Tab-separated table of N, CA and C in Angstrom:
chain	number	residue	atom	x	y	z
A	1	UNK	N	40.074	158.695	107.911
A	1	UNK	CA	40.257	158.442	106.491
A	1	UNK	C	40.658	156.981	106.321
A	2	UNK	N	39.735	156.055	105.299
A	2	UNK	CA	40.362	154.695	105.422
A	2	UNK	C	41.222	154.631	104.159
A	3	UNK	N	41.835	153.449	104.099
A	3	UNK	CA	42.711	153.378	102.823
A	3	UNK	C	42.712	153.403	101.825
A	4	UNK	N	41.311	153.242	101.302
A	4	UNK	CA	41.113	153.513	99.858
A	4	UNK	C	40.895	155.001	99.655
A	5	UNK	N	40.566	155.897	100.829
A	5	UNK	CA	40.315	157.605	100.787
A	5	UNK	C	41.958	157.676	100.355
A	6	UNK	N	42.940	157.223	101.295
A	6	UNK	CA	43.835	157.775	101.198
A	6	UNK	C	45.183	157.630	99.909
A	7	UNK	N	44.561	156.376	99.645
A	7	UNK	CA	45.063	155.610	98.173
A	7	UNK	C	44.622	156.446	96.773
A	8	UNK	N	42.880	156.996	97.219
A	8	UNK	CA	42.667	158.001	96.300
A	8	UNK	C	43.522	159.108	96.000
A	9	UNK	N	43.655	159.821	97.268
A	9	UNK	CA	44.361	161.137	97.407
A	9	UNK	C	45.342	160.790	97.080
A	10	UNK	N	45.938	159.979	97.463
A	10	UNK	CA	47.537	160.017	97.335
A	10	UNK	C	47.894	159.913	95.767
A	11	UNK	N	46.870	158.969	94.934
A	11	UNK	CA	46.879	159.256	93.673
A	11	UNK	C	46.934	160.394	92.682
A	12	UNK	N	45.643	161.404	93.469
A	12	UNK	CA	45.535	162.561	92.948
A	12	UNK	C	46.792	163.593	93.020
A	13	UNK	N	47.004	163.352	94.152
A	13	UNK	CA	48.554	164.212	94.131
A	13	UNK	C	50.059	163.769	93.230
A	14	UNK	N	49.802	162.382	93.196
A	14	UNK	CA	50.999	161.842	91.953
A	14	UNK	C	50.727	162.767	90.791
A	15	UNK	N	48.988	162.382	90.330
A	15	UNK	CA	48.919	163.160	88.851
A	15	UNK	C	49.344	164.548	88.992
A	16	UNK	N	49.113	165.389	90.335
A	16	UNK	CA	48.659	167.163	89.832
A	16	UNK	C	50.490	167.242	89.963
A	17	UNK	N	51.186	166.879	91.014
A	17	UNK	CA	52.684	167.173	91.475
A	17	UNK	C	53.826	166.318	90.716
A	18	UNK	N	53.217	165.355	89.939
A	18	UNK	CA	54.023	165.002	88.956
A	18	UNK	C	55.185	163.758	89.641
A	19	UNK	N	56.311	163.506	89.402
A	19	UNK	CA	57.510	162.915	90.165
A	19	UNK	C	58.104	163.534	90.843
A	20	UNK	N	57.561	164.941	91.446
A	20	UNK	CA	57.872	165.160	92.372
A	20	UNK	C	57.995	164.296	93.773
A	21	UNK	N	56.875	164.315	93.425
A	21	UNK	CA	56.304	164.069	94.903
A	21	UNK	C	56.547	162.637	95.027
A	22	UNK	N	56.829	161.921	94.464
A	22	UNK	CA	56.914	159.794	94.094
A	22	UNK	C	58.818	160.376	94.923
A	23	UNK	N	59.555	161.522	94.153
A	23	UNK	CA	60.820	161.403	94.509
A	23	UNK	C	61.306	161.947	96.176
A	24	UNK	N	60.206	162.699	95.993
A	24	UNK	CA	60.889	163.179	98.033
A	24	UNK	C	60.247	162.314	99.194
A	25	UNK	N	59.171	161.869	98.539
A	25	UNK	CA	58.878	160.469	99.601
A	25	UNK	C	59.713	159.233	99.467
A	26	UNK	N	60.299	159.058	98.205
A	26	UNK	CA	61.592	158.101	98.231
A	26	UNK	C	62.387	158.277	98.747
A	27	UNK	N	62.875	159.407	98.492
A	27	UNK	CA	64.428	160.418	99.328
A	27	UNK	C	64.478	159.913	100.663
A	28	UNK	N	62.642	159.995	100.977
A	28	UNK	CA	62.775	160.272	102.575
A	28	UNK	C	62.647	158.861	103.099
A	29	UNK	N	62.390	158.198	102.508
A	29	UNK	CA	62.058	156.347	103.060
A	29	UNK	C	63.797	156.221	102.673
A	30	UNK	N	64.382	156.447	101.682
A	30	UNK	CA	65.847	155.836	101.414
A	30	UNK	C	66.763	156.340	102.738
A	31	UNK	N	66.700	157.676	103.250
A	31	UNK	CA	67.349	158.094	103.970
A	31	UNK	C	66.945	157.455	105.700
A	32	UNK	N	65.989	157.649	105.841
A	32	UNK	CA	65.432	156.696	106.891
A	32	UNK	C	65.990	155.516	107.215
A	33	UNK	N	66.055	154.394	105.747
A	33	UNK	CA	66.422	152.845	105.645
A	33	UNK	C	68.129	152.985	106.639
A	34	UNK	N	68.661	153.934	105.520
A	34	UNK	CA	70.164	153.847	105.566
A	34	UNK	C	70.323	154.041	107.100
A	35	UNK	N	69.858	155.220	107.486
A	35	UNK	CA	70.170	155.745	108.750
A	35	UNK	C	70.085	154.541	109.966
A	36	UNK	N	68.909	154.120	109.481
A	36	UNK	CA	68.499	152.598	110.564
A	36	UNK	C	69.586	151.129	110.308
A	37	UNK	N	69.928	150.621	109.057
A	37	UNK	CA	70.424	150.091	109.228
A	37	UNK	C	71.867	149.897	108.256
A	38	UNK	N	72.655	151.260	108.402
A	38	UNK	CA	74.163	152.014	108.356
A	38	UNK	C	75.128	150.989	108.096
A	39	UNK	N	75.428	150.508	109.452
A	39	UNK	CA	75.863	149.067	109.961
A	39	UNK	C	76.223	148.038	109.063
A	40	UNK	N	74.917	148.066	108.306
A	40	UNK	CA	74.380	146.588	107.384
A	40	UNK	C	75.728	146.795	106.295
A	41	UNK	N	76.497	145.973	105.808
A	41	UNK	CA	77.113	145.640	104.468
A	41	UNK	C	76.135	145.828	103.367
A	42	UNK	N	75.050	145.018	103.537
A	42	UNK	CA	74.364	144.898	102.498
A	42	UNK	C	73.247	145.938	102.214
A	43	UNK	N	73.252	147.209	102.941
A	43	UNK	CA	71.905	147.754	102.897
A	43	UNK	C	71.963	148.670	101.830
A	44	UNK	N	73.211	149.001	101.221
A	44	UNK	CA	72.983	149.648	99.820
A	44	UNK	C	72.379	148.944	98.901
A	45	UNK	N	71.919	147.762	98.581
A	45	UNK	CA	70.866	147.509	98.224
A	45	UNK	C	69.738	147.805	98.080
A	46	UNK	N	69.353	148.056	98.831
A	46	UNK	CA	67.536	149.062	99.172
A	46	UNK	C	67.760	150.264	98.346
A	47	UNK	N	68.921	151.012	98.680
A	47	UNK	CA	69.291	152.387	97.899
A	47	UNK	C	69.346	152.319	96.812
A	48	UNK	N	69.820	151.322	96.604
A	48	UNK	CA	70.464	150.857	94.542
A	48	UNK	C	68.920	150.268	93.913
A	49	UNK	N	68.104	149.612	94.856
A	49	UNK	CA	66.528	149.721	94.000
A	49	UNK	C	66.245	150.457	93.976
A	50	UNK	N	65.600	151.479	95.034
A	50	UNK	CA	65.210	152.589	94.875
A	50	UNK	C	65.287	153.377	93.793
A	51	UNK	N	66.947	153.580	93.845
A	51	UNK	CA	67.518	154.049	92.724
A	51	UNK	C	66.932	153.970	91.325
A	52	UNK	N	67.232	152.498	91.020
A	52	UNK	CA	66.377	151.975	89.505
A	52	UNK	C	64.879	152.237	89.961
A	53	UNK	N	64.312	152.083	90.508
A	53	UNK	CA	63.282	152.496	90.273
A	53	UNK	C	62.289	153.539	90.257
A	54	UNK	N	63.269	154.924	90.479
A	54	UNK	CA	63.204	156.038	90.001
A	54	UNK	C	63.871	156.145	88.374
A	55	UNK	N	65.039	155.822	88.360
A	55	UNK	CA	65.484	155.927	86.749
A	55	UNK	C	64.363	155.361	85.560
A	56	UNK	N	64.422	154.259	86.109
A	56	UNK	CA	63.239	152.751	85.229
A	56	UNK	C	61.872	153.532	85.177
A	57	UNK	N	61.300	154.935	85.684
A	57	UNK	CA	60.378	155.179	85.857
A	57	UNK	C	60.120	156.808	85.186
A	58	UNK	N	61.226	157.126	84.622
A	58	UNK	CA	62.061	158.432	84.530
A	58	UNK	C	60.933	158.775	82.829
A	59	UNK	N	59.678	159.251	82.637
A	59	UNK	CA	59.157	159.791	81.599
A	59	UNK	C	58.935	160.888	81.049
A	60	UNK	N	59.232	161.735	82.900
A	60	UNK	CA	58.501	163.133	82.475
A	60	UNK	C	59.438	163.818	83.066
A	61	UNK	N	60.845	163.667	82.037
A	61	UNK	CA	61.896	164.914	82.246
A	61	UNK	C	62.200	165.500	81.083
A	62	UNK	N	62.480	166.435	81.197
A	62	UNK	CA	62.708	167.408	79.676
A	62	UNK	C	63.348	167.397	78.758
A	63	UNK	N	64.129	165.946	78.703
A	63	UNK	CA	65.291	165.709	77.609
A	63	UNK	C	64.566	164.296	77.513
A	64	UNK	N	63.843	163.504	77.612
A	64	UNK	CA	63.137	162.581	77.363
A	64	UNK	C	62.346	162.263	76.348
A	65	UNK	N	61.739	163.065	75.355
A	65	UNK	CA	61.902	163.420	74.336
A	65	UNK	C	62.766	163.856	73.202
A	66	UNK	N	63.722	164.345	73.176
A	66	UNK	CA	64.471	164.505	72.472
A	66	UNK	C	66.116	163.307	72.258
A	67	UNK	N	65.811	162.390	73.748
A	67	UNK	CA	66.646	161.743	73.506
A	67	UNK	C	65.942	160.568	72.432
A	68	UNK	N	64.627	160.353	73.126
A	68	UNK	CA	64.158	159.610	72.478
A	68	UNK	C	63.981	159.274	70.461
A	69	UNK	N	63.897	161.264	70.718
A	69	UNK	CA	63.899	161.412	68.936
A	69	UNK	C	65.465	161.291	68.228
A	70	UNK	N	66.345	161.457	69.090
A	70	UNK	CA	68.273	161.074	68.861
A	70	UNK	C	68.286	159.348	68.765
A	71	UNK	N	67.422	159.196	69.151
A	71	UNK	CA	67.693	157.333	69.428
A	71	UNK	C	67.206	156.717	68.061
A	72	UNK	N	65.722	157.120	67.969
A	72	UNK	CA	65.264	156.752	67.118
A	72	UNK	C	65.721	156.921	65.404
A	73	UNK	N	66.236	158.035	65.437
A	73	UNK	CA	67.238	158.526	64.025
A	73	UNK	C	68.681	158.564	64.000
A	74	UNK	N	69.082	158.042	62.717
A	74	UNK	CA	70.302	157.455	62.804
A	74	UNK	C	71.352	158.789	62.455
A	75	UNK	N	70.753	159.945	62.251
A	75	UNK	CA	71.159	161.099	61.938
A	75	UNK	C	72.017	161.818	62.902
A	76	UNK	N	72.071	161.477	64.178
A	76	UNK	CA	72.832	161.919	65.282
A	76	UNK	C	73.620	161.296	65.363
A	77	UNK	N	74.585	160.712	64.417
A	77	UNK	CA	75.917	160.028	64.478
A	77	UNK	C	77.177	161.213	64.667
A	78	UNK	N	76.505	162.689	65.191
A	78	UNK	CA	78.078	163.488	65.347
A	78	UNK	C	77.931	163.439	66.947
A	79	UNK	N	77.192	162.776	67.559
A	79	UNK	CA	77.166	162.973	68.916
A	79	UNK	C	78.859	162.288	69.499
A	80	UNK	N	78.760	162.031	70.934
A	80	UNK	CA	79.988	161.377	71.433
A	80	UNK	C	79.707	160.248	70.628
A	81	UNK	N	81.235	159.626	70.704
A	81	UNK	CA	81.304	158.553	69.590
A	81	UNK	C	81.033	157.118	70.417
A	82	UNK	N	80.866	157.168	71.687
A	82	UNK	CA	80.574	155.907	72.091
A	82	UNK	C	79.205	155.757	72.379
A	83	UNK	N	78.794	156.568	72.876
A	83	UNK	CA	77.259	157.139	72.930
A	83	UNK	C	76.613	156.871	71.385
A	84	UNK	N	76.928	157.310	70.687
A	84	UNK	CA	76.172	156.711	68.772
A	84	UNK	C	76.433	155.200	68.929
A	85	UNK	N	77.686	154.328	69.506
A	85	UNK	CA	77.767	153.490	69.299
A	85	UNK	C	76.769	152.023	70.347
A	86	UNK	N	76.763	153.046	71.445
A	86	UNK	CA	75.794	152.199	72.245
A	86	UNK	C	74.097	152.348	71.825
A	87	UNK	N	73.649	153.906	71.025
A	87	UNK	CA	72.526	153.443	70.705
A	87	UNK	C	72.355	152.909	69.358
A	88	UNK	N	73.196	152.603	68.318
A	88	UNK	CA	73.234	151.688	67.297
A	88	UNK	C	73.103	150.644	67.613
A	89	UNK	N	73.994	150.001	68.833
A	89	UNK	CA	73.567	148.648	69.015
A	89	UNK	C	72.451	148.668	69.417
A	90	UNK	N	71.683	149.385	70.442
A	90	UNK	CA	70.687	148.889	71.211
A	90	UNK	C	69.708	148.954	69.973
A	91	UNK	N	69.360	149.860	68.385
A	91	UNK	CA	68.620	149.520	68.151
A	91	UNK	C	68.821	148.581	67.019
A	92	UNK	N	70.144	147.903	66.875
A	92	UNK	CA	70.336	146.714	66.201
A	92	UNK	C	69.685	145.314	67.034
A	93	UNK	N	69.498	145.346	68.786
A	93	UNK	CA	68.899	144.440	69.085
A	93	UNK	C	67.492	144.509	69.463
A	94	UNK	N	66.755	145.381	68.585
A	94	UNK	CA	65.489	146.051	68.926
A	94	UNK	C	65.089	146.653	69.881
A	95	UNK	N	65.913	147.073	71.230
A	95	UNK	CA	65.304	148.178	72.189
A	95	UNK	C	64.984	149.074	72.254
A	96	UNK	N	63.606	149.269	72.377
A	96	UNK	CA	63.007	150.797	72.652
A	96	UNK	C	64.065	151.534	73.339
A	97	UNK	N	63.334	152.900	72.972
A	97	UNK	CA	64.761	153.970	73.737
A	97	UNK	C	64.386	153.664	75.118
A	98	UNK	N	63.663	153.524	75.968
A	98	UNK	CA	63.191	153.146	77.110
A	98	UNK	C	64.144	152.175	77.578
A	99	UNK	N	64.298	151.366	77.006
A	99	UNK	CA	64.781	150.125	77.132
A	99	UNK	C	66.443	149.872	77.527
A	100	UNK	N	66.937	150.870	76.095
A	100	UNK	CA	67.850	151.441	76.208
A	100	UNK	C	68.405	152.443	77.209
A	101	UNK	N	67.860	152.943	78.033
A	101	UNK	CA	67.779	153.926	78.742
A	101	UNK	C	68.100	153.342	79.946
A	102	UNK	N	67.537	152.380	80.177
A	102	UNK	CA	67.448	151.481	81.392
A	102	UNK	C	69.000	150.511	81.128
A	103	UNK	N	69.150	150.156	80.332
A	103	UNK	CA	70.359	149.357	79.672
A	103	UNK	C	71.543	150.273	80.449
A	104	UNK	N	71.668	151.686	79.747
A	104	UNK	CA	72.713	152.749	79.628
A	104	UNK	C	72.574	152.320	81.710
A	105	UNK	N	71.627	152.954	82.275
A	105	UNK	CA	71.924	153.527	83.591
A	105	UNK	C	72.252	152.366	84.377
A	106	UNK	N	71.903	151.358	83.971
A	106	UNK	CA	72.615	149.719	84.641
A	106	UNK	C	74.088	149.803	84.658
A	107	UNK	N	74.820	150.194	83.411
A	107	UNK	CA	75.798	149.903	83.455
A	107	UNK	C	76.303	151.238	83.995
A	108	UNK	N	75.859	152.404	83.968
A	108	UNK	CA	76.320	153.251	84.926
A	108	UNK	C	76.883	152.987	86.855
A	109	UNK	N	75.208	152.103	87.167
A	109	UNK	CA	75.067	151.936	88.189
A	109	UNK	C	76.539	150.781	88.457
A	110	UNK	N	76.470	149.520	87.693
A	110	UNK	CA	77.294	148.911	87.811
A	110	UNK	C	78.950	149.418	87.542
A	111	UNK	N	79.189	150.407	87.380
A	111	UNK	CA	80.723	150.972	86.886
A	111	UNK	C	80.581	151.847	88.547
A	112	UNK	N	80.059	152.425	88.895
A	112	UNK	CA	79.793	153.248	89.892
A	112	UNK	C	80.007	152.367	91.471
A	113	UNK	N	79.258	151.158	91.691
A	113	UNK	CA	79.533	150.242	92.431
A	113	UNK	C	80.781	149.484	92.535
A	114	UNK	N	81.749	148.900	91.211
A	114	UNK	CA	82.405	148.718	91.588
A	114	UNK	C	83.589	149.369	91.811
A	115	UNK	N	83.593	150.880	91.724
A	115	UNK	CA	84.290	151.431	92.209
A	115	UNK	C	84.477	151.762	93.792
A	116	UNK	N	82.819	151.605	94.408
A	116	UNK	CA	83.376	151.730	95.668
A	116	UNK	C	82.770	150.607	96.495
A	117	UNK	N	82.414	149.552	95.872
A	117	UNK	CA	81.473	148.444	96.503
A	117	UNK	C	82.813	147.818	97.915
A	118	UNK	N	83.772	148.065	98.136
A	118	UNK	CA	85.284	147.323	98.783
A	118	UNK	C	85.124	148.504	99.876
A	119	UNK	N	84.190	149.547	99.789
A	119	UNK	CA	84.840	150.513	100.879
A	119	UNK	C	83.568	150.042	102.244
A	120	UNK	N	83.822	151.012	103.245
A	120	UNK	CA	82.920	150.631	104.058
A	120	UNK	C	82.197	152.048	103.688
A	121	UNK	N	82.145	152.882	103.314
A	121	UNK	CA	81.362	154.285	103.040
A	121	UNK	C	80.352	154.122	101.137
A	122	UNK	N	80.484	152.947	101.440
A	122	UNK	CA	79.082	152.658	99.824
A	122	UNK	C	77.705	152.793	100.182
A	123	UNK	N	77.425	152.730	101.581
A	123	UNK	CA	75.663	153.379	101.775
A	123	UNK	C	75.666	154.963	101.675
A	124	UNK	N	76.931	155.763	102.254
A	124	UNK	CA	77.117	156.856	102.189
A	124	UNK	C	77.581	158.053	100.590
A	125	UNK	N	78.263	156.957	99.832
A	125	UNK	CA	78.561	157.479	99.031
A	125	UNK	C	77.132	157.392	98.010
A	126	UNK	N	76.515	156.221	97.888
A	126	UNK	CA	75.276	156.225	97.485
A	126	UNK	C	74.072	157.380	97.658
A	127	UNK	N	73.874	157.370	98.782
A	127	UNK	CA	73.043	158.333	99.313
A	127	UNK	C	73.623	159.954	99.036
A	128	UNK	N	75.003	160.317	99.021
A	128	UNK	CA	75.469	161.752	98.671
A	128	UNK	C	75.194	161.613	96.774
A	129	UNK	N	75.102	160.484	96.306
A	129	UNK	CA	75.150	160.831	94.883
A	129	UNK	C	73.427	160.995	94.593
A	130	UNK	N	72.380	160.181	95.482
A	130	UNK	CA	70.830	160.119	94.981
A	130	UNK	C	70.614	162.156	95.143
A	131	UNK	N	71.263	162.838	95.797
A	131	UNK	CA	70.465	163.692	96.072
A	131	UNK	C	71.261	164.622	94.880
A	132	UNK	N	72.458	164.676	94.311
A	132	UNK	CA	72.685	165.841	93.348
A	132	UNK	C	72.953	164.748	91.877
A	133	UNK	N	73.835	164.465	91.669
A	133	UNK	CA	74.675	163.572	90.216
A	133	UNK	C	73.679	162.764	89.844
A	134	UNK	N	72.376	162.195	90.151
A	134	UNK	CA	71.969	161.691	90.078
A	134	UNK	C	70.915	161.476	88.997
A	135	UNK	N	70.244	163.052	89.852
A	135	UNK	CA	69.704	163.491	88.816
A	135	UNK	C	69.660	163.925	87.702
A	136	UNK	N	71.218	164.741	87.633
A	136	UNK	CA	71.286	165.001	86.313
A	136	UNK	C	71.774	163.872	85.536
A	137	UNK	N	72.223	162.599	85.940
A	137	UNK	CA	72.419	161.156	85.152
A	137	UNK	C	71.424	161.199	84.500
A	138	UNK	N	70.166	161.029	85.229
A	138	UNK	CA	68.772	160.313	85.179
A	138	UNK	C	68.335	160.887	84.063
A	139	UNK	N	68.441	162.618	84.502
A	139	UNK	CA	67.997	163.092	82.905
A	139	UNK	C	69.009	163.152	81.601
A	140	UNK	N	70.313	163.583	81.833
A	140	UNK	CA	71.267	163.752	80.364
A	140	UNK	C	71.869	162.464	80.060
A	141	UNK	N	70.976	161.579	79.922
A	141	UNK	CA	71.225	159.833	80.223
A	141	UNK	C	72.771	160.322	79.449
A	142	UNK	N	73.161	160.915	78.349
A	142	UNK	CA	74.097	160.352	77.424
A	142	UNK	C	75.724	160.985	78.025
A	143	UNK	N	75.478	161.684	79.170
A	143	UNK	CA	76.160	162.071	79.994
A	143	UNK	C	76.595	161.251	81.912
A	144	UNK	N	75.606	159.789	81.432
A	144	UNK	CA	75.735	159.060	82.678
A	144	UNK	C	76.928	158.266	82.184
């Protein structure tokens, strides 16, 4: 099979399996990285892209819609009160809920890091949060 056979297929299976399948081949390259280079100070890095770039990529989860329709209307002002207040601003500076979305989980990511960025267990604590908390961040953004 040469690479464009397999570039095909591999395509076809994104569309039929959805983000599934984009997320357990990440899982499994992230867990790999760490394992190889543990050691590294800096290798939570690789994890923390990864990371965003599962979130940054996040379209087809089941509250993705509806956050989107909460964002867009100003009518969900009984939600949490800081949560109304972060998507008022974001669409006082014109960000798509997308946009916003990506905004919210930055500063998640960044509140999350510096809580344990000083320890020597931040590739580990990283990696125990990609596989459960993570996900449900990713999807109940207003709960990250």
């Amino acid at each position: 099979m040469g690479v464009v056979e397999f570039y095909n297929q591999l395509l076809k299976m994104i569309r039929r399996e959805g983000g599934a399948l984009i997320y357990a081949l990440t899982v499994i390259t992230i867990f790999q990285s760490i394992i190889k280079i543990s050691r590294k100070k800096s290798s939570y890095i690789i994890l923390l892209i990864m990371m965003l770039v599962i979130s940054m990529g996040n379209y087809f989860n089941a509250d993705y819609l509806v956050y989107e329709r909460m964002y867009n209307n100003a009518e969900y002002s009984r939600l949490e009160p800081v949560f109304s207040l972060l998507m008022a601003l974001g669409r006082t500076i014109g960000l798509s809920y997308h946009q916003f979305a990506v905004m919210v989980i930055l500063i998640g990511f960044i509140i999350i890091l510096s809580s344990i960025k000083n320890k020597n267990i931040t590739n580990y604590v990283l990696l125990a949060y990609l596989f459960y908390p993570f996900l449900l961040d990713v999807t109940q953004i207003r709960f990250f």
